[in-house]
Amino acid sequence: MVGFSQVFTSVSVDHWCAVSEWSDEVDECQQKDQSLYLSCVHQFRDASIPLEEKGDNTYSKCSRYDTDYPQDWYEGYYAGNDTNSTGSCEDGWVYDRSQYKSSAAMEFDLVCDRAYFVDVELAIYYTGYLIGSFLLGTISDKFGRFKAYYISVTGVTVAGFLIALSPTYWFYCFLRFIQGCANMVYGLAFTIGIEIVGPTKRALAGTIICLFYSGGYMLLAVLAYFITEWRLLQITITSCFILCYLYVTILPESIRWLLSQKKYDEAERLIRKTARINNKSDKLPSDFMAKLKLEEEELAEKQKVVESPYVQDLFRTRKLRTNTLNIAFQWVVNSMVYYGISLSTSSLGSNDNIAFFISGAVEIPAYLICVPVIESFLGRRGSTVIFEVIAGAACISTAFIPLGIWRVAVGMLGKFCISTSYAVIYIYAAELFPTPVRAVGIAVCTIASNFSAIFSALILILDQVWTPLPYLAYGSVAFIGGLLAMFLPETRGKSLPEVLETDDKKQRTIHR
């Protein structure tokens, strides 16, 4: 919820220039019933705001008639009768509060020549997320999954509550950056969930975790529907993270991590406890720990003779270099389009909450069909190509569909396809890289996707030029990605590559 909370806490609404002489009358409109609120404030807008020059009968958001306004507004007054000249919003803005009582964009006046600040804040958050993935990933590997998880939850929670107290825009951005640095809660929870189950249950565990991710996505839309004041919504979202502390007391440290750190006594205690809880103690061999130690020692011995891979190893041969650049670009495409659609559902022309809820709901079938689809005749490559091309076509189409239900439907088709494609490339990348460089290959893809999330937020600024322009950009990128995916090798039904190839076609392992 934290990653997408900005959709509602910093939402931009309809606005127009305020007239200080009429501020008391406008404030009185706030006390009226919602059905009368808009007609009340619109009478002041109609009297002081010129129409846009583009001739679509929309009122200007950033200018008003430049004249001396009467202290007391009276029915029938129209400033356009006195002058044709216009000026800037020197008295601030009036915001349409019929759906949202407040937002950071309203409070910090992120409109007109400051409208792009909303997307800048989002880019700042994802920059923090990029940095945090390095820091907390290192802490997780060195000091344990739960220590990193505890730090992450604490950082998100503390920063979240402080965000609700932000007095200025830049302080708000600073805290969002800190929250981004700390927000590895989902990634660490995913790692813990995968590591505490057996090999045969990993796919199921991963799918279940993804479904909970979609559940949080939809829950955010529900909370935002009932809580329309951004500071209160921020506190509510952050309060949900307090429940995450329960995992620290319920779940054990990752046994796989304990074994990798040679903490054999603690690992044995947890294994026996797990077996006892599952009534499997009698099926636990007496020498199981000795076998685990032997396996870890053999693995450590292999790692001694195998040199740590470097990024340049991904570019040693033409084939590996081409595949690396292509699959990394696929991660860029999927991350950019996924976050772009998720963060701009309000531009589809439907109720923000409904569109956002549907955007989360379509991810559920996307995750459920991922494995069956890639194991079908389509394979990994065919699935990536088809879903990215359809996602691209859907995004481009939204630019030419009028606001309303059909635009939402086509936009959600794009979200469904890119969500499926995103799930596919996680598996695809793991199968594409040879074992000696698989970890570093996945790391490069992850970094590329995190960078693209930042650019995805900045692309949203293009809606200041033309509202559908971001969707045209996302659609074009997705379409290009789908075409390039045709040049990736198919990995379905093939053994994972275990060795690297040199330029003279001889297979080798990286040695010191």
Short mmCIF file of C-alpha atoms in Angstrom, two decimals:
data_model
loop_
_atom_site.label_atom_id
_atom_site.label_comp_id
_atom_site.label_asym_id
_atom_site.label_seq_id
_atom_site.Cartn_x
_atom_site.Cartn_y
_atom_site.Cartn_z
CA MET A 1 0.00 0.00 0.00
CA VAL A 2 2.88 2.37 0.72
CA GLY A 3 4.20 2.29 -2.84
CA PHE A 4 0.86 3.36 -4.31
CA SER A 5 -0.48 5.51 -1.45
CA GLN A 6 0.53 8.64 -3.36
CA VAL A 7 -2.26 7.91 -5.86
CA PHE A 8 -4.70 9.08 -3.17
CA THR A 9 -2.66 11.12 -0.69
CA SER A 10 -1.29 13.39 -3.44
CA VAL A 11 -4.24 13.23 -5.81
CA SER A 12 -4.83 16.25 -8.04
CA VAL A 13 -8.40 17.50 -8.37
CA ASP A 14 -10.21 20.14 -10.38
CA HIS A 15 -9.19 23.65 -9.30
CA TRP A 16 -9.40 27.29 -10.31
CA CYS A 17 -8.17 30.67 -9.12
CA ALA A 18 -9.48 31.94 -5.82
CA VAL A 19 -10.84 35.46 -5.29
CA SER A 20 -9.91 36.71 -1.83
CA GLU A 21 -12.96 38.99 -1.67
CA TRP A 22 -15.24 35.94 -1.85
CA SER A 23 -13.30 33.57 0.43
CA ASP A 24 -15.95 33.62 3.18
CA GLU A 25 -18.75 32.75 0.76
CA VAL A 26 -16.70 29.91 -0.74
CA ASP A 27 -15.95 28.56 2.73
CA GLU A 28 -19.67 28.51 3.46
CA CYS A 29 -20.12 26.15 0.50
CA GLN A 30 -18.10 23.57 2.42
CA GLN A 31 -20.87 23.36 4.98
CA LYS A 32 -23.52 22.49 2.43
CA ASP A 33 -24.73 19.01 1.53
CA GLN A 34 -22.54 17.26 -1.05
CA SER A 35 -25.31 17.44 -3.64
CA LEU A 36 -25.34 21.24 -3.32
CA TYR A 37 -21.61 21.77 -2.82
CA LEU A 38 -20.56 21.83 -6.48
CA SER A 39 -23.35 24.14 -7.63
CA CYS A 40 -22.41 26.47 -4.78
CA VAL A 41 -18.68 26.77 -5.60
CA HIS A 42 -19.27 26.71 -9.36
CA GLN A 43 -21.24 29.94 -9.24
CA PHE A 44 -18.12 31.72 -7.98
CA ARG A 45 -15.95 29.95 -10.56
CA ASP A 46 -18.31 30.88 -13.40
CA ALA A 47 -18.24 34.54 -12.34
CA SER A 48 -14.45 34.94 -12.23
CA ILE A 49 -12.77 32.33 -14.45
CA PRO A 50 -12.43 32.53 -18.26
CA LEU A 51 -12.88 29.56 -20.56
CA GLU A 52 -9.82 27.86 -22.03
CA GLU A 53 -8.85 29.09 -25.47
CA LYS A 54 -8.96 25.56 -26.93
CA GLY A 55 -12.75 25.90 -27.08
CA ASP A 56 -13.92 22.79 -25.25
CA ASN A 57 -15.95 24.76 -22.69
CA THR A 58 -13.55 24.00 -19.84
CA TYR A 59 -12.62 26.68 -17.35
CA SER A 60 -9.06 27.83 -16.91
CA LYS A 61 -7.25 26.31 -13.95
CA CYS A 62 -4.45 28.83 -13.75
CA SER A 63 -5.87 32.25 -14.61
CA ARG A 64 -8.77 34.52 -13.71
CA TYR A 65 -10.19 37.78 -14.96
CA ASP A 66 -7.92 40.62 -13.88
CA THR A 67 -10.30 43.16 -12.36
CA ASP A 68 -11.42 44.66 -9.07
CA TYR A 69 -13.95 42.24 -7.65
CA PRO A 70 -16.86 43.45 -5.47
CA GLN A 71 -16.46 42.66 -1.81
CA ASP A 72 -19.83 40.93 -1.73
CA TRP A 73 -20.66 38.59 -4.56
CA TYR A 74 -24.14 38.92 -6.01
CA GLU A 75 -26.07 36.70 -8.37
CA GLY A 76 -25.60 37.59 -12.00
CA TYR A 77 -22.17 39.17 -11.54
CA TYR A 78 -19.69 38.23 -14.29
CA ALA A 79 -16.17 39.64 -14.32
CA GLY A 80 -15.93 39.08 -18.07
CA ASN A 81 -18.31 41.99 -18.55
CA ASP A 82 -15.74 44.34 -17.06
CA THR A 83 -12.55 43.15 -18.76
CA ASN A 84 -11.03 40.67 -21.18
CA SER A 85 -7.59 40.67 -19.55
CA THR A 86 -6.58 37.80 -17.31
CA GLY A 87 -4.04 37.36 -14.54
CA SER A 88 -2.46 34.65 -12.43
CA CYS A 89 -3.90 33.06 -9.30
CA GLU A 90 -2.46 35.62 -6.88
CA ASP A 91 -4.96 34.66 -4.15
CA GLY A 92 -4.34 30.91 -4.41
CA TRP A 93 -6.78 28.29 -5.63
CA VAL A 94 -10.18 26.84 -4.89
CA TYR A 95 -10.24 23.03 -5.00
CA ASP A 96 -13.12 20.74 -5.84
CA ARG A 97 -13.53 18.88 -2.55
CA SER A 98 -16.58 16.85 -3.56
CA GLN A 99 -14.58 13.58 -3.60
CA TYR A 100 -11.46 14.38 -1.56
CA LYS A 101 -11.57 16.70 1.42
CA SER A 102 -7.82 17.20 1.27
CA SER A 103 -4.64 15.93 -0.37
CA ALA A 104 -0.97 16.86 -0.34
CA ALA A 105 -1.41 18.40 -3.80
CA MET A 106 -4.16 20.68 -2.46
CA GLU A 107 -2.38 21.57 0.75
CA PHE A 108 0.97 22.35 -0.88
CA ASP A 109 -0.65 23.90 -4.00
CA LEU A 110 0.96 21.45 -6.43
CA VAL A 111 -0.96 22.81 -9.41
CA CYS A 112 -0.34 24.89 -12.54
CA ASP A 113 3.41 25.60 -12.82
CA ARG A 114 3.99 23.36 -9.77
CA ALA A 115 1.83 20.45 -10.95
CA TYR A 116 4.86 18.37 -11.96
CA PHE A 117 6.01 18.36 -8.32
CA VAL A 118 3.50 15.54 -7.68
CA ASP A 119 5.41 13.27 -10.05
CA VAL A 120 8.78 14.53 -8.81
CA GLU A 121 7.81 13.36 -5.32
CA LEU A 122 7.01 9.94 -6.75
CA ALA A 123 10.39 9.77 -8.50
CA ILE A 124 12.07 10.72 -5.21
CA TYR A 125 10.27 7.85 -3.48
CA TYR A 126 11.43 5.32 -6.08
CA THR A 127 14.97 6.67 -5.86
CA GLY A 128 14.87 5.86 -2.16
CA TYR A 129 13.46 2.43 -2.99
CA LEU A 130 16.40 1.79 -5.32
CA ILE A 131 18.94 2.73 -2.65
CA GLY A 132 17.09 0.79 0.05
CA SER A 133 17.06 -2.39 -2.02
CA PHE A 134 20.87 -2.36 -1.93
CA LEU A 135 21.17 -1.53 1.77
CA LEU A 136 18.50 -3.86 3.14
CA GLY A 137 19.48 -6.63 0.73
CA THR A 138 23.00 -6.52 2.15
CA ILE A 139 21.72 -6.45 5.74
CA SER A 140 19.42 -9.39 4.98
CA ASP A 141 22.27 -11.54 3.67
CA LYS A 142 24.75 -10.57 6.37
CA PHE A 143 22.65 -10.26 9.53
CA GLY A 144 19.53 -12.28 8.80
CA ARG A 145 16.17 -11.93 7.11
CA PHE A 146 14.25 -10.89 10.21
CA LYS A 147 16.71 -8.23 11.32
CA ALA A 148 16.37 -6.62 7.90
CA TYR A 149 12.60 -7.14 8.01
CA TYR A 150 12.38 -5.47 11.43
CA ILE A 151 14.45 -2.50 10.23
CA SER A 152 12.27 -2.21 7.12
CA VAL A 153 8.96 -2.28 9.00
CA THR A 154 10.25 0.19 11.60
CA GLY A 155 11.54 2.59 8.96
CA VAL A 156 8.31 2.50 6.96
CA THR A 157 6.19 2.93 10.08
CA VAL A 158 8.13 5.82 11.63
CA ALA A 159 8.49 7.67 8.33
CA GLY A 160 4.82 7.03 7.55
CA PHE A 161 3.57 8.63 10.75
CA LEU A 162 5.92 11.59 10.29
CA ILE A 163 4.67 12.09 6.71
CA ALA A 164 1.22 12.71 8.17
CA LEU A 165 2.75 15.64 10.10
CA SER A 166 4.66 17.16 7.15
CA PRO A 167 4.49 20.98 7.29
CA THR A 168 6.06 21.60 3.86
CA TYR A 169 6.34 19.93 0.47
CA TRP A 170 10.10 19.32 0.64
CA PHE A 171 9.89 17.84 4.13
CA TYR A 172 7.16 15.58 2.77
CA CYS A 173 9.47 14.54 -0.09
CA PHE A 174 12.35 13.88 2.30
CA LEU A 175 10.20 11.56 4.41
CA ARG A 176 8.89 9.79 1.30
CA PHE A 177 12.52 9.22 0.30
CA ILE A 178 13.26 7.71 3.73
CA GLN A 179 10.15 5.56 3.46
CA GLY A 180 11.26 4.40 0.02
CA CYS A 181 14.66 3.42 1.41
CA ALA A 182 12.98 1.35 4.11
CA ASN A 183 10.21 -0.19 2.04
CA MET A 184 11.58 -3.69 1.42
CA VAL A 185 8.81 -5.24 3.52
CA TYR A 186 7.22 -7.08 0.60
CA GLY A 187 10.53 -8.22 -0.90
CA LEU A 188 11.83 -9.55 2.41
CA ALA A 189 8.49 -11.20 3.24
CA PHE A 190 8.55 -12.87 -0.18
CA THR A 191 12.08 -14.18 0.45
CA ILE A 192 11.15 -15.48 3.90
CA GLY A 193 7.99 -17.11 2.56
CA ILE A 194 9.88 -18.91 -0.20
CA GLU A 195 12.66 -20.08 2.12
CA ILE A 196 10.47 -21.57 4.86
CA VAL A 197 8.70 -24.03 2.52
CA GLY A 198 9.98 -27.06 0.65
CA PRO A 199 10.93 -27.05 -3.04
CA THR A 200 7.59 -28.56 -4.12
CA LYS A 201 5.63 -25.77 -2.41
CA ARG A 202 7.62 -22.73 -3.56
CA ALA A 203 5.49 -21.95 -6.59
CA LEU A 204 2.34 -22.15 -4.48
CA ALA A 205 3.87 -20.02 -1.73
CA GLY A 206 5.00 -17.41 -4.24
CA THR A 207 1.56 -17.27 -5.84
CA ILE A 208 -0.17 -16.87 -2.47
CA ILE A 209 2.16 -14.02 -1.50
CA CYS A 210 1.43 -12.29 -4.82
CA LEU A 211 -2.30 -12.65 -4.18
CA PHE A 212 -1.90 -10.91 -0.82
CA TYR A 213 -0.03 -8.15 -2.65
CA SER A 214 -3.09 -7.69 -4.87
CA GLY A 215 -5.27 -7.76 -1.76
CA GLY A 216 -3.32 -4.86 -0.27
CA TYR A 217 -3.64 -3.04 -3.57
CA MET A 218 -7.44 -3.33 -3.45
CA LEU A 219 -7.59 -2.55 0.27
CA LEU A 220 -5.92 0.80 -0.42
CA ALA A 221 -8.75 1.71 -2.80
CA VAL A 222 -11.34 0.80 -0.16
CA LEU A 223 -9.60 2.80 2.58
CA ALA A 224 -9.27 5.82 0.29
CA TYR A 225 -12.98 5.63 -0.53
CA PHE A 226 -13.97 6.03 3.12
CA ILE A 227 -11.08 8.24 4.28
CA THR A 228 -10.86 11.35 2.12
CA GLU A 229 -8.48 13.43 4.26
CA TRP A 230 -4.92 12.64 3.19
CA ARG A 231 -3.25 12.93 6.60
CA LEU A 232 -5.78 10.59 8.21
CA LEU A 233 -5.43 8.17 5.29
CA GLN A 234 -1.65 8.27 5.68
CA ILE A 235 -1.97 7.41 9.39
CA THR A 236 -4.39 4.57 8.61
CA ILE A 237 -2.11 3.04 5.97
CA THR A 238 0.89 3.29 8.27
CA SER A 239 -1.03 1.75 11.18
CA CYS A 240 -1.51 -1.40 9.11
CA PHE A 241 2.24 -1.95 9.23
CA ILE A 242 2.15 -2.38 12.99
CA LEU A 243 0.61 -5.81 12.30
CA CYS A 244 3.82 -6.75 10.49
CA TYR A 245 5.63 -6.88 13.82
CA LEU A 246 3.60 -9.99 14.63
CA TYR A 247 5.61 -11.93 12.06
CA VAL A 248 8.79 -11.36 14.05
CA THR A 249 7.26 -13.21 17.02
CA ILE A 250 5.41 -15.89 15.03
CA LEU A 251 7.80 -16.93 12.27
CA PRO A 252 11.36 -18.21 12.80
CA GLU A 253 14.51 -17.00 11.11
CA SER A 254 15.16 -18.53 7.71
CA ILE A 255 16.71 -21.96 8.21
CA ARG A 256 18.43 -21.67 4.84
CA TRP A 257 20.11 -18.45 5.97
CA LEU A 258 21.15 -20.03 9.29
CA LEU A 259 22.76 -22.94 7.44
CA SER A 260 24.56 -20.59 5.07
CA GLN A 261 25.96 -18.76 8.12
CA LYS A 262 26.94 -22.07 9.80
CA LYS A 263 24.57 -21.47 12.71
CA TYR A 264 23.89 -25.18 12.90
CA ASP A 265 22.63 -25.39 16.50
CA GLU A 266 19.92 -22.80 15.93
CA ALA A 267 19.03 -24.35 12.58
CA GLU A 268 18.65 -27.78 14.19
CA ARG A 269 16.46 -26.38 16.95
CA LEU A 270 14.13 -24.73 14.43
CA ILE A 271 13.96 -27.82 12.23
CA ARG A 272 13.01 -30.01 15.19
CA LYS A 273 10.44 -27.45 16.35
CA THR A 274 8.91 -27.32 12.87
CA ALA A 275 8.77 -31.10 12.66
CA ARG A 276 7.12 -31.27 16.09
CA ILE A 277 4.45 -28.71 15.15
CA ASN A 278 3.68 -30.63 11.94
CA ASN A 279 3.67 -33.99 13.77
CA LYS A 280 6.60 -35.15 11.64
CA SER A 281 9.18 -35.69 14.38
CA ASP A 282 9.15 -39.45 13.82
CA LYS A 283 10.04 -38.95 10.15
CA LEU A 284 13.08 -36.83 10.94
CA PRO A 285 16.26 -38.95 10.46
CA SER A 286 18.58 -39.04 13.43
CA ASP A 287 21.52 -37.99 11.28
CA PHE A 288 19.70 -35.28 9.33
CA MET A 289 21.86 -32.51 10.75
CA ALA A 290 25.06 -34.29 9.82
CA LYS A 291 23.82 -34.59 6.24
CA LEU A 292 22.90 -30.90 6.13
CA LYS A 293 26.34 -29.95 7.45
CA LEU A 294 27.99 -32.13 4.82
CA GLU A 295 25.91 -30.55 2.05
CA GLU A 296 26.79 -27.06 3.26
CA GLU A 297 30.50 -27.95 3.46
CA GLU A 298 30.44 -29.36 -0.08
CA LEU A 299 28.70 -26.23 -1.32
CA ALA A 300 31.22 -24.03 0.49
CA GLU A 301 34.06 -26.03 -1.06
CA LYS A 302 32.65 -25.48 -4.53
CA GLN A 303 32.32 -21.77 -3.84
CA LYS A 304 35.98 -21.60 -2.85
CA VAL A 305 37.11 -22.73 -6.30
CA VAL A 306 34.55 -20.70 -8.20
CA GLU A 307 35.34 -17.04 -8.60
CA SER A 308 32.69 -14.54 -7.68
CA PRO A 309 31.03 -13.44 -10.93
CA TYR A 310 31.19 -9.85 -12.08
CA VAL A 311 28.84 -7.83 -14.22
CA GLN A 312 31.31 -7.97 -17.11
CA ASP A 313 30.92 -11.75 -17.17
CA LEU A 314 27.42 -11.16 -18.54
CA PHE A 315 29.00 -9.62 -21.66
CA ARG A 316 31.80 -12.11 -22.39
CA THR A 317 30.16 -13.67 -25.45
CA ARG A 318 27.92 -12.25 -28.13
CA LYS A 319 25.08 -14.64 -27.27
CA LEU A 320 25.14 -13.94 -23.53
CA ARG A 321 25.61 -10.22 -24.11
CA THR A 322 22.59 -10.07 -26.42
CA ASN A 323 20.41 -12.10 -24.05
CA THR A 324 21.46 -9.99 -21.05
CA LEU A 325 20.63 -6.69 -22.73
CA ASN A 326 17.35 -8.05 -24.06
CA ILE A 327 16.05 -9.59 -20.82
CA ALA A 328 17.18 -6.51 -18.83
CA PHE A 329 15.20 -4.36 -21.26
CA GLN A 330 12.19 -6.64 -20.71
CA TRP A 331 12.41 -5.87 -16.98
CA VAL A 332 12.63 -2.15 -17.77
CA VAL A 333 9.56 -2.39 -20.01
CA ASN A 334 7.45 -4.35 -17.55
CA SER A 335 8.38 -2.22 -14.55
CA MET A 336 7.79 1.04 -16.41
CA VAL A 337 4.43 0.04 -17.87
CA TYR A 338 3.21 -1.72 -14.70
CA TYR A 339 3.91 1.26 -12.43
CA GLY A 340 2.81 3.73 -15.09
CA ILE A 341 -0.66 2.19 -15.41
CA SER A 342 -0.98 1.63 -11.66
CA LEU A 343 -0.16 5.24 -10.83
CA SER A 344 -2.36 6.84 -13.49
CA THR A 345 -5.69 5.02 -13.19
CA SER A 346 -7.37 8.33 -12.37
CA SER A 347 -6.72 9.50 -15.95
CA LEU A 348 -8.95 6.74 -17.36
CA GLY A 349 -12.07 8.79 -16.68
CA SER A 350 -13.80 6.69 -14.04
CA ASN A 351 -14.11 6.97 -10.28
CA ASP A 352 -10.56 6.87 -8.93
CA ASN A 353 -11.32 4.28 -6.26
CA ILE A 354 -13.21 1.93 -8.57
CA ALA A 355 -10.54 2.12 -11.29
CA PHE A 356 -7.75 1.53 -8.77
CA PHE A 357 -9.63 -1.38 -7.16
CA ILE A 358 -10.15 -3.03 -10.55
CA SER A 359 -6.48 -2.42 -11.36
CA GLY A 360 -5.55 -4.51 -8.33
CA ALA A 361 -8.23 -7.13 -8.97
CA VAL A 362 -7.03 -7.92 -12.50
CA GLU A 363 -3.66 -8.93 -11.08
CA ILE A 364 -5.21 -11.96 -9.35
CA PRO A 365 -6.08 -13.87 -12.55
CA ALA A 366 -2.82 -12.61 -14.07
CA TYR A 367 -0.79 -14.35 -11.36
CA LEU A 368 -2.96 -17.47 -11.44
CA ILE A 369 -2.59 -18.08 -15.17
CA CYS A 370 1.14 -17.33 -15.32
CA VAL A 371 2.46 -20.86 -14.71
CA PRO A 372 -0.15 -22.69 -16.86
CA VAL A 373 0.48 -20.29 -19.75
CA ILE A 374 4.28 -20.54 -19.76
CA GLU A 375 4.09 -24.32 -19.52
CA SER A 376 1.77 -24.42 -22.56
CA PHE A 377 2.81 -24.34 -26.20
CA LEU A 378 3.37 -20.58 -25.86
CA GLY A 379 6.34 -21.09 -23.59
CA ARG A 380 8.26 -18.26 -21.96
CA ARG A 381 9.08 -16.37 -25.14
CA GLY A 382 5.65 -16.61 -26.72
CA SER A 383 3.92 -15.54 -23.50
CA THR A 384 6.20 -12.52 -23.11
CA VAL A 385 5.72 -11.44 -26.73
CA ILE A 386 1.94 -11.81 -26.76
CA PHE A 387 1.21 -10.19 -23.40
CA GLU A 388 3.57 -7.25 -23.96
CA VAL A 389 2.23 -6.54 -27.45
CA ILE A 390 -1.38 -6.65 -26.23
CA ALA A 391 -0.47 -4.44 -23.25
CA GLY A 392 1.18 -1.97 -25.62
CA ALA A 393 -1.78 -1.93 -27.98
CA ALA A 394 -4.18 -1.42 -25.06
CA CYS A 395 -2.18 1.51 -23.66
CA ILE A 396 -1.96 3.21 -27.04
CA SER A 397 -5.68 2.66 -27.64
CA THR A 398 -6.65 4.46 -24.42
CA ALA A 399 -5.36 7.72 -25.92
CA PHE A 400 -8.08 7.59 -28.56
CA ILE A 401 -10.99 6.30 -26.47
CA PRO A 402 -13.25 8.87 -24.76
CA LEU A 403 -13.28 9.01 -20.97
CA GLY A 404 -15.58 6.40 -19.51
CA ILE A 405 -16.17 2.70 -19.05
CA TRP A 406 -14.59 1.58 -22.34
CA ARG A 407 -11.41 3.48 -21.64
CA VAL A 408 -11.24 1.86 -18.21
CA ALA A 409 -11.86 -1.60 -19.73
CA VAL A 410 -9.09 -1.23 -22.31
CA GLY A 411 -6.72 0.24 -19.71
CA MET A 412 -7.38 -2.69 -17.39
CA LEU A 413 -6.72 -5.12 -20.26
CA GLY A 414 -3.31 -3.50 -20.52
CA LYS A 415 -2.80 -3.84 -16.75
CA PHE A 416 -3.79 -7.53 -16.84
CA CYS A 417 -1.40 -8.29 -19.70
CA ILE A 418 1.57 -6.41 -18.25
CA SER A 419 1.02 -8.03 -14.83
CA THR A 420 1.11 -11.47 -16.47
CA SER A 421 4.19 -10.55 -18.48
CA TYR A 422 5.91 -9.20 -15.35
CA ALA A 423 5.33 -12.52 -13.58
CA VAL A 424 6.66 -14.43 -16.61
CA ILE A 425 9.95 -12.56 -16.89
CA TYR A 426 10.84 -13.32 -13.27
CA ILE A 427 10.91 -16.99 -14.20
CA TYR A 428 12.33 -16.35 -17.67
CA ALA A 429 15.38 -14.45 -16.41
CA ALA A 430 16.22 -17.12 -13.82
CA GLU A 431 16.21 -19.78 -16.55
CA LEU A 432 18.10 -17.71 -19.10
CA PHE A 433 21.30 -16.92 -17.19
CA PRO A 434 23.96 -19.63 -16.68
CA THR A 435 24.37 -20.75 -13.07
CA PRO A 436 27.74 -18.99 -12.43
CA VAL A 437 26.23 -15.59 -13.30
CA ARG A 438 22.56 -16.16 -12.50
CA ALA A 439 22.55 -14.15 -9.27
CA VAL A 440 24.41 -11.19 -10.74
CA GLY A 441 22.19 -11.35 -13.84
CA ILE A 442 19.03 -11.15 -11.75
CA ALA A 443 20.60 -8.30 -9.75
CA VAL A 444 21.28 -6.33 -12.96
CA CYS A 445 17.68 -6.87 -14.09
CA THR A 446 16.34 -5.76 -10.71
CA ILE A 447 18.45 -2.59 -10.75
CA ALA A 448 17.29 -1.84 -14.29
CA SER A 449 13.64 -2.27 -13.27
CA ASN A 450 14.09 -0.01 -10.24
CA PHE A 451 15.58 2.72 -12.42
CA SER A 452 12.70 2.37 -14.86
CA ALA A 453 10.22 2.86 -12.00
CA ILE A 454 11.80 6.27 -11.45
CA PHE A 455 11.48 7.13 -15.14
CA SER A 456 7.91 5.83 -15.12
CA ALA A 457 7.02 8.46 -12.53
CA LEU A 458 8.72 11.20 -14.56
CA ILE A 459 6.89 10.15 -17.74
CA LEU A 460 3.65 11.01 -15.94
CA ILE A 461 4.71 14.67 -16.17
CA LEU A 462 3.93 14.44 -19.90
CA ASP A 463 0.23 14.62 -19.07
CA GLN A 464 0.80 18.36 -18.56
CA VAL A 465 1.33 18.51 -22.35
CA TRP A 466 -1.46 16.12 -23.33
CA THR A 467 -3.34 13.90 -20.87
CA PRO A 468 -3.06 10.62 -22.86
CA LEU A 469 0.64 11.16 -23.73
CA PRO A 470 2.01 8.99 -20.87
CA TYR A 471 -0.14 6.07 -22.04
CA LEU A 472 1.19 6.51 -25.58
CA ALA A 473 4.73 6.37 -24.17
CA TYR A 474 4.03 3.28 -22.06
CA GLY A 475 2.27 1.56 -24.95
CA SER A 476 5.11 2.26 -27.38
CA VAL A 477 7.70 0.90 -24.94
CA ALA A 478 5.63 -2.25 -24.29
CA PHE A 479 5.13 -2.83 -28.02
CA ILE A 480 8.86 -2.49 -28.72
CA GLY A 481 9.61 -4.82 -25.79
CA GLY A 482 7.27 -7.44 -27.19
CA LEU A 483 8.96 -7.33 -30.58
CA LEU A 484 12.45 -7.61 -29.06
CA ALA A 485 11.34 -10.56 -26.91
CA MET A 486 10.97 -12.55 -30.13
CA PHE A 487 14.77 -12.73 -30.29
CA LEU A 488 15.15 -14.37 -26.86
CA PRO A 489 15.75 -18.14 -26.77
CA GLU A 490 12.95 -20.39 -25.50
CA THR A 491 13.74 -22.07 -22.16
CA ARG A 492 10.64 -24.21 -21.60
CA GLY A 493 11.52 -27.85 -21.01
CA LYS A 494 15.26 -27.19 -21.21
CA SER A 495 17.87 -27.76 -18.52
CA LEU A 496 19.21 -24.70 -16.78
CA PRO A 497 22.56 -23.60 -18.26
CA GLU A 498 25.26 -24.56 -15.76
CA VAL A 499 28.40 -23.20 -17.44
CA LEU A 500 29.57 -20.17 -19.34
CA GLU A 501 30.82 -20.23 -22.90
CA THR A 502 33.95 -18.46 -24.09
CA ASP A 503 34.19 -16.80 -27.47
CA ASP A 504 35.89 -19.88 -28.87
CA LYS A 505 32.75 -21.88 -27.96
CA LYS A 506 34.47 -23.82 -25.19
CA GLN A 507 32.37 -24.19 -22.06
CA ARG A 508 33.96 -23.21 -18.80
CA THR A 509 33.34 -22.35 -15.17
CA ILE A 510 34.79 -19.18 -13.71
CA HIS A 511 37.87 -20.11 -11.66
CA ARG A 512 40.36 -18.08 -9.73
#
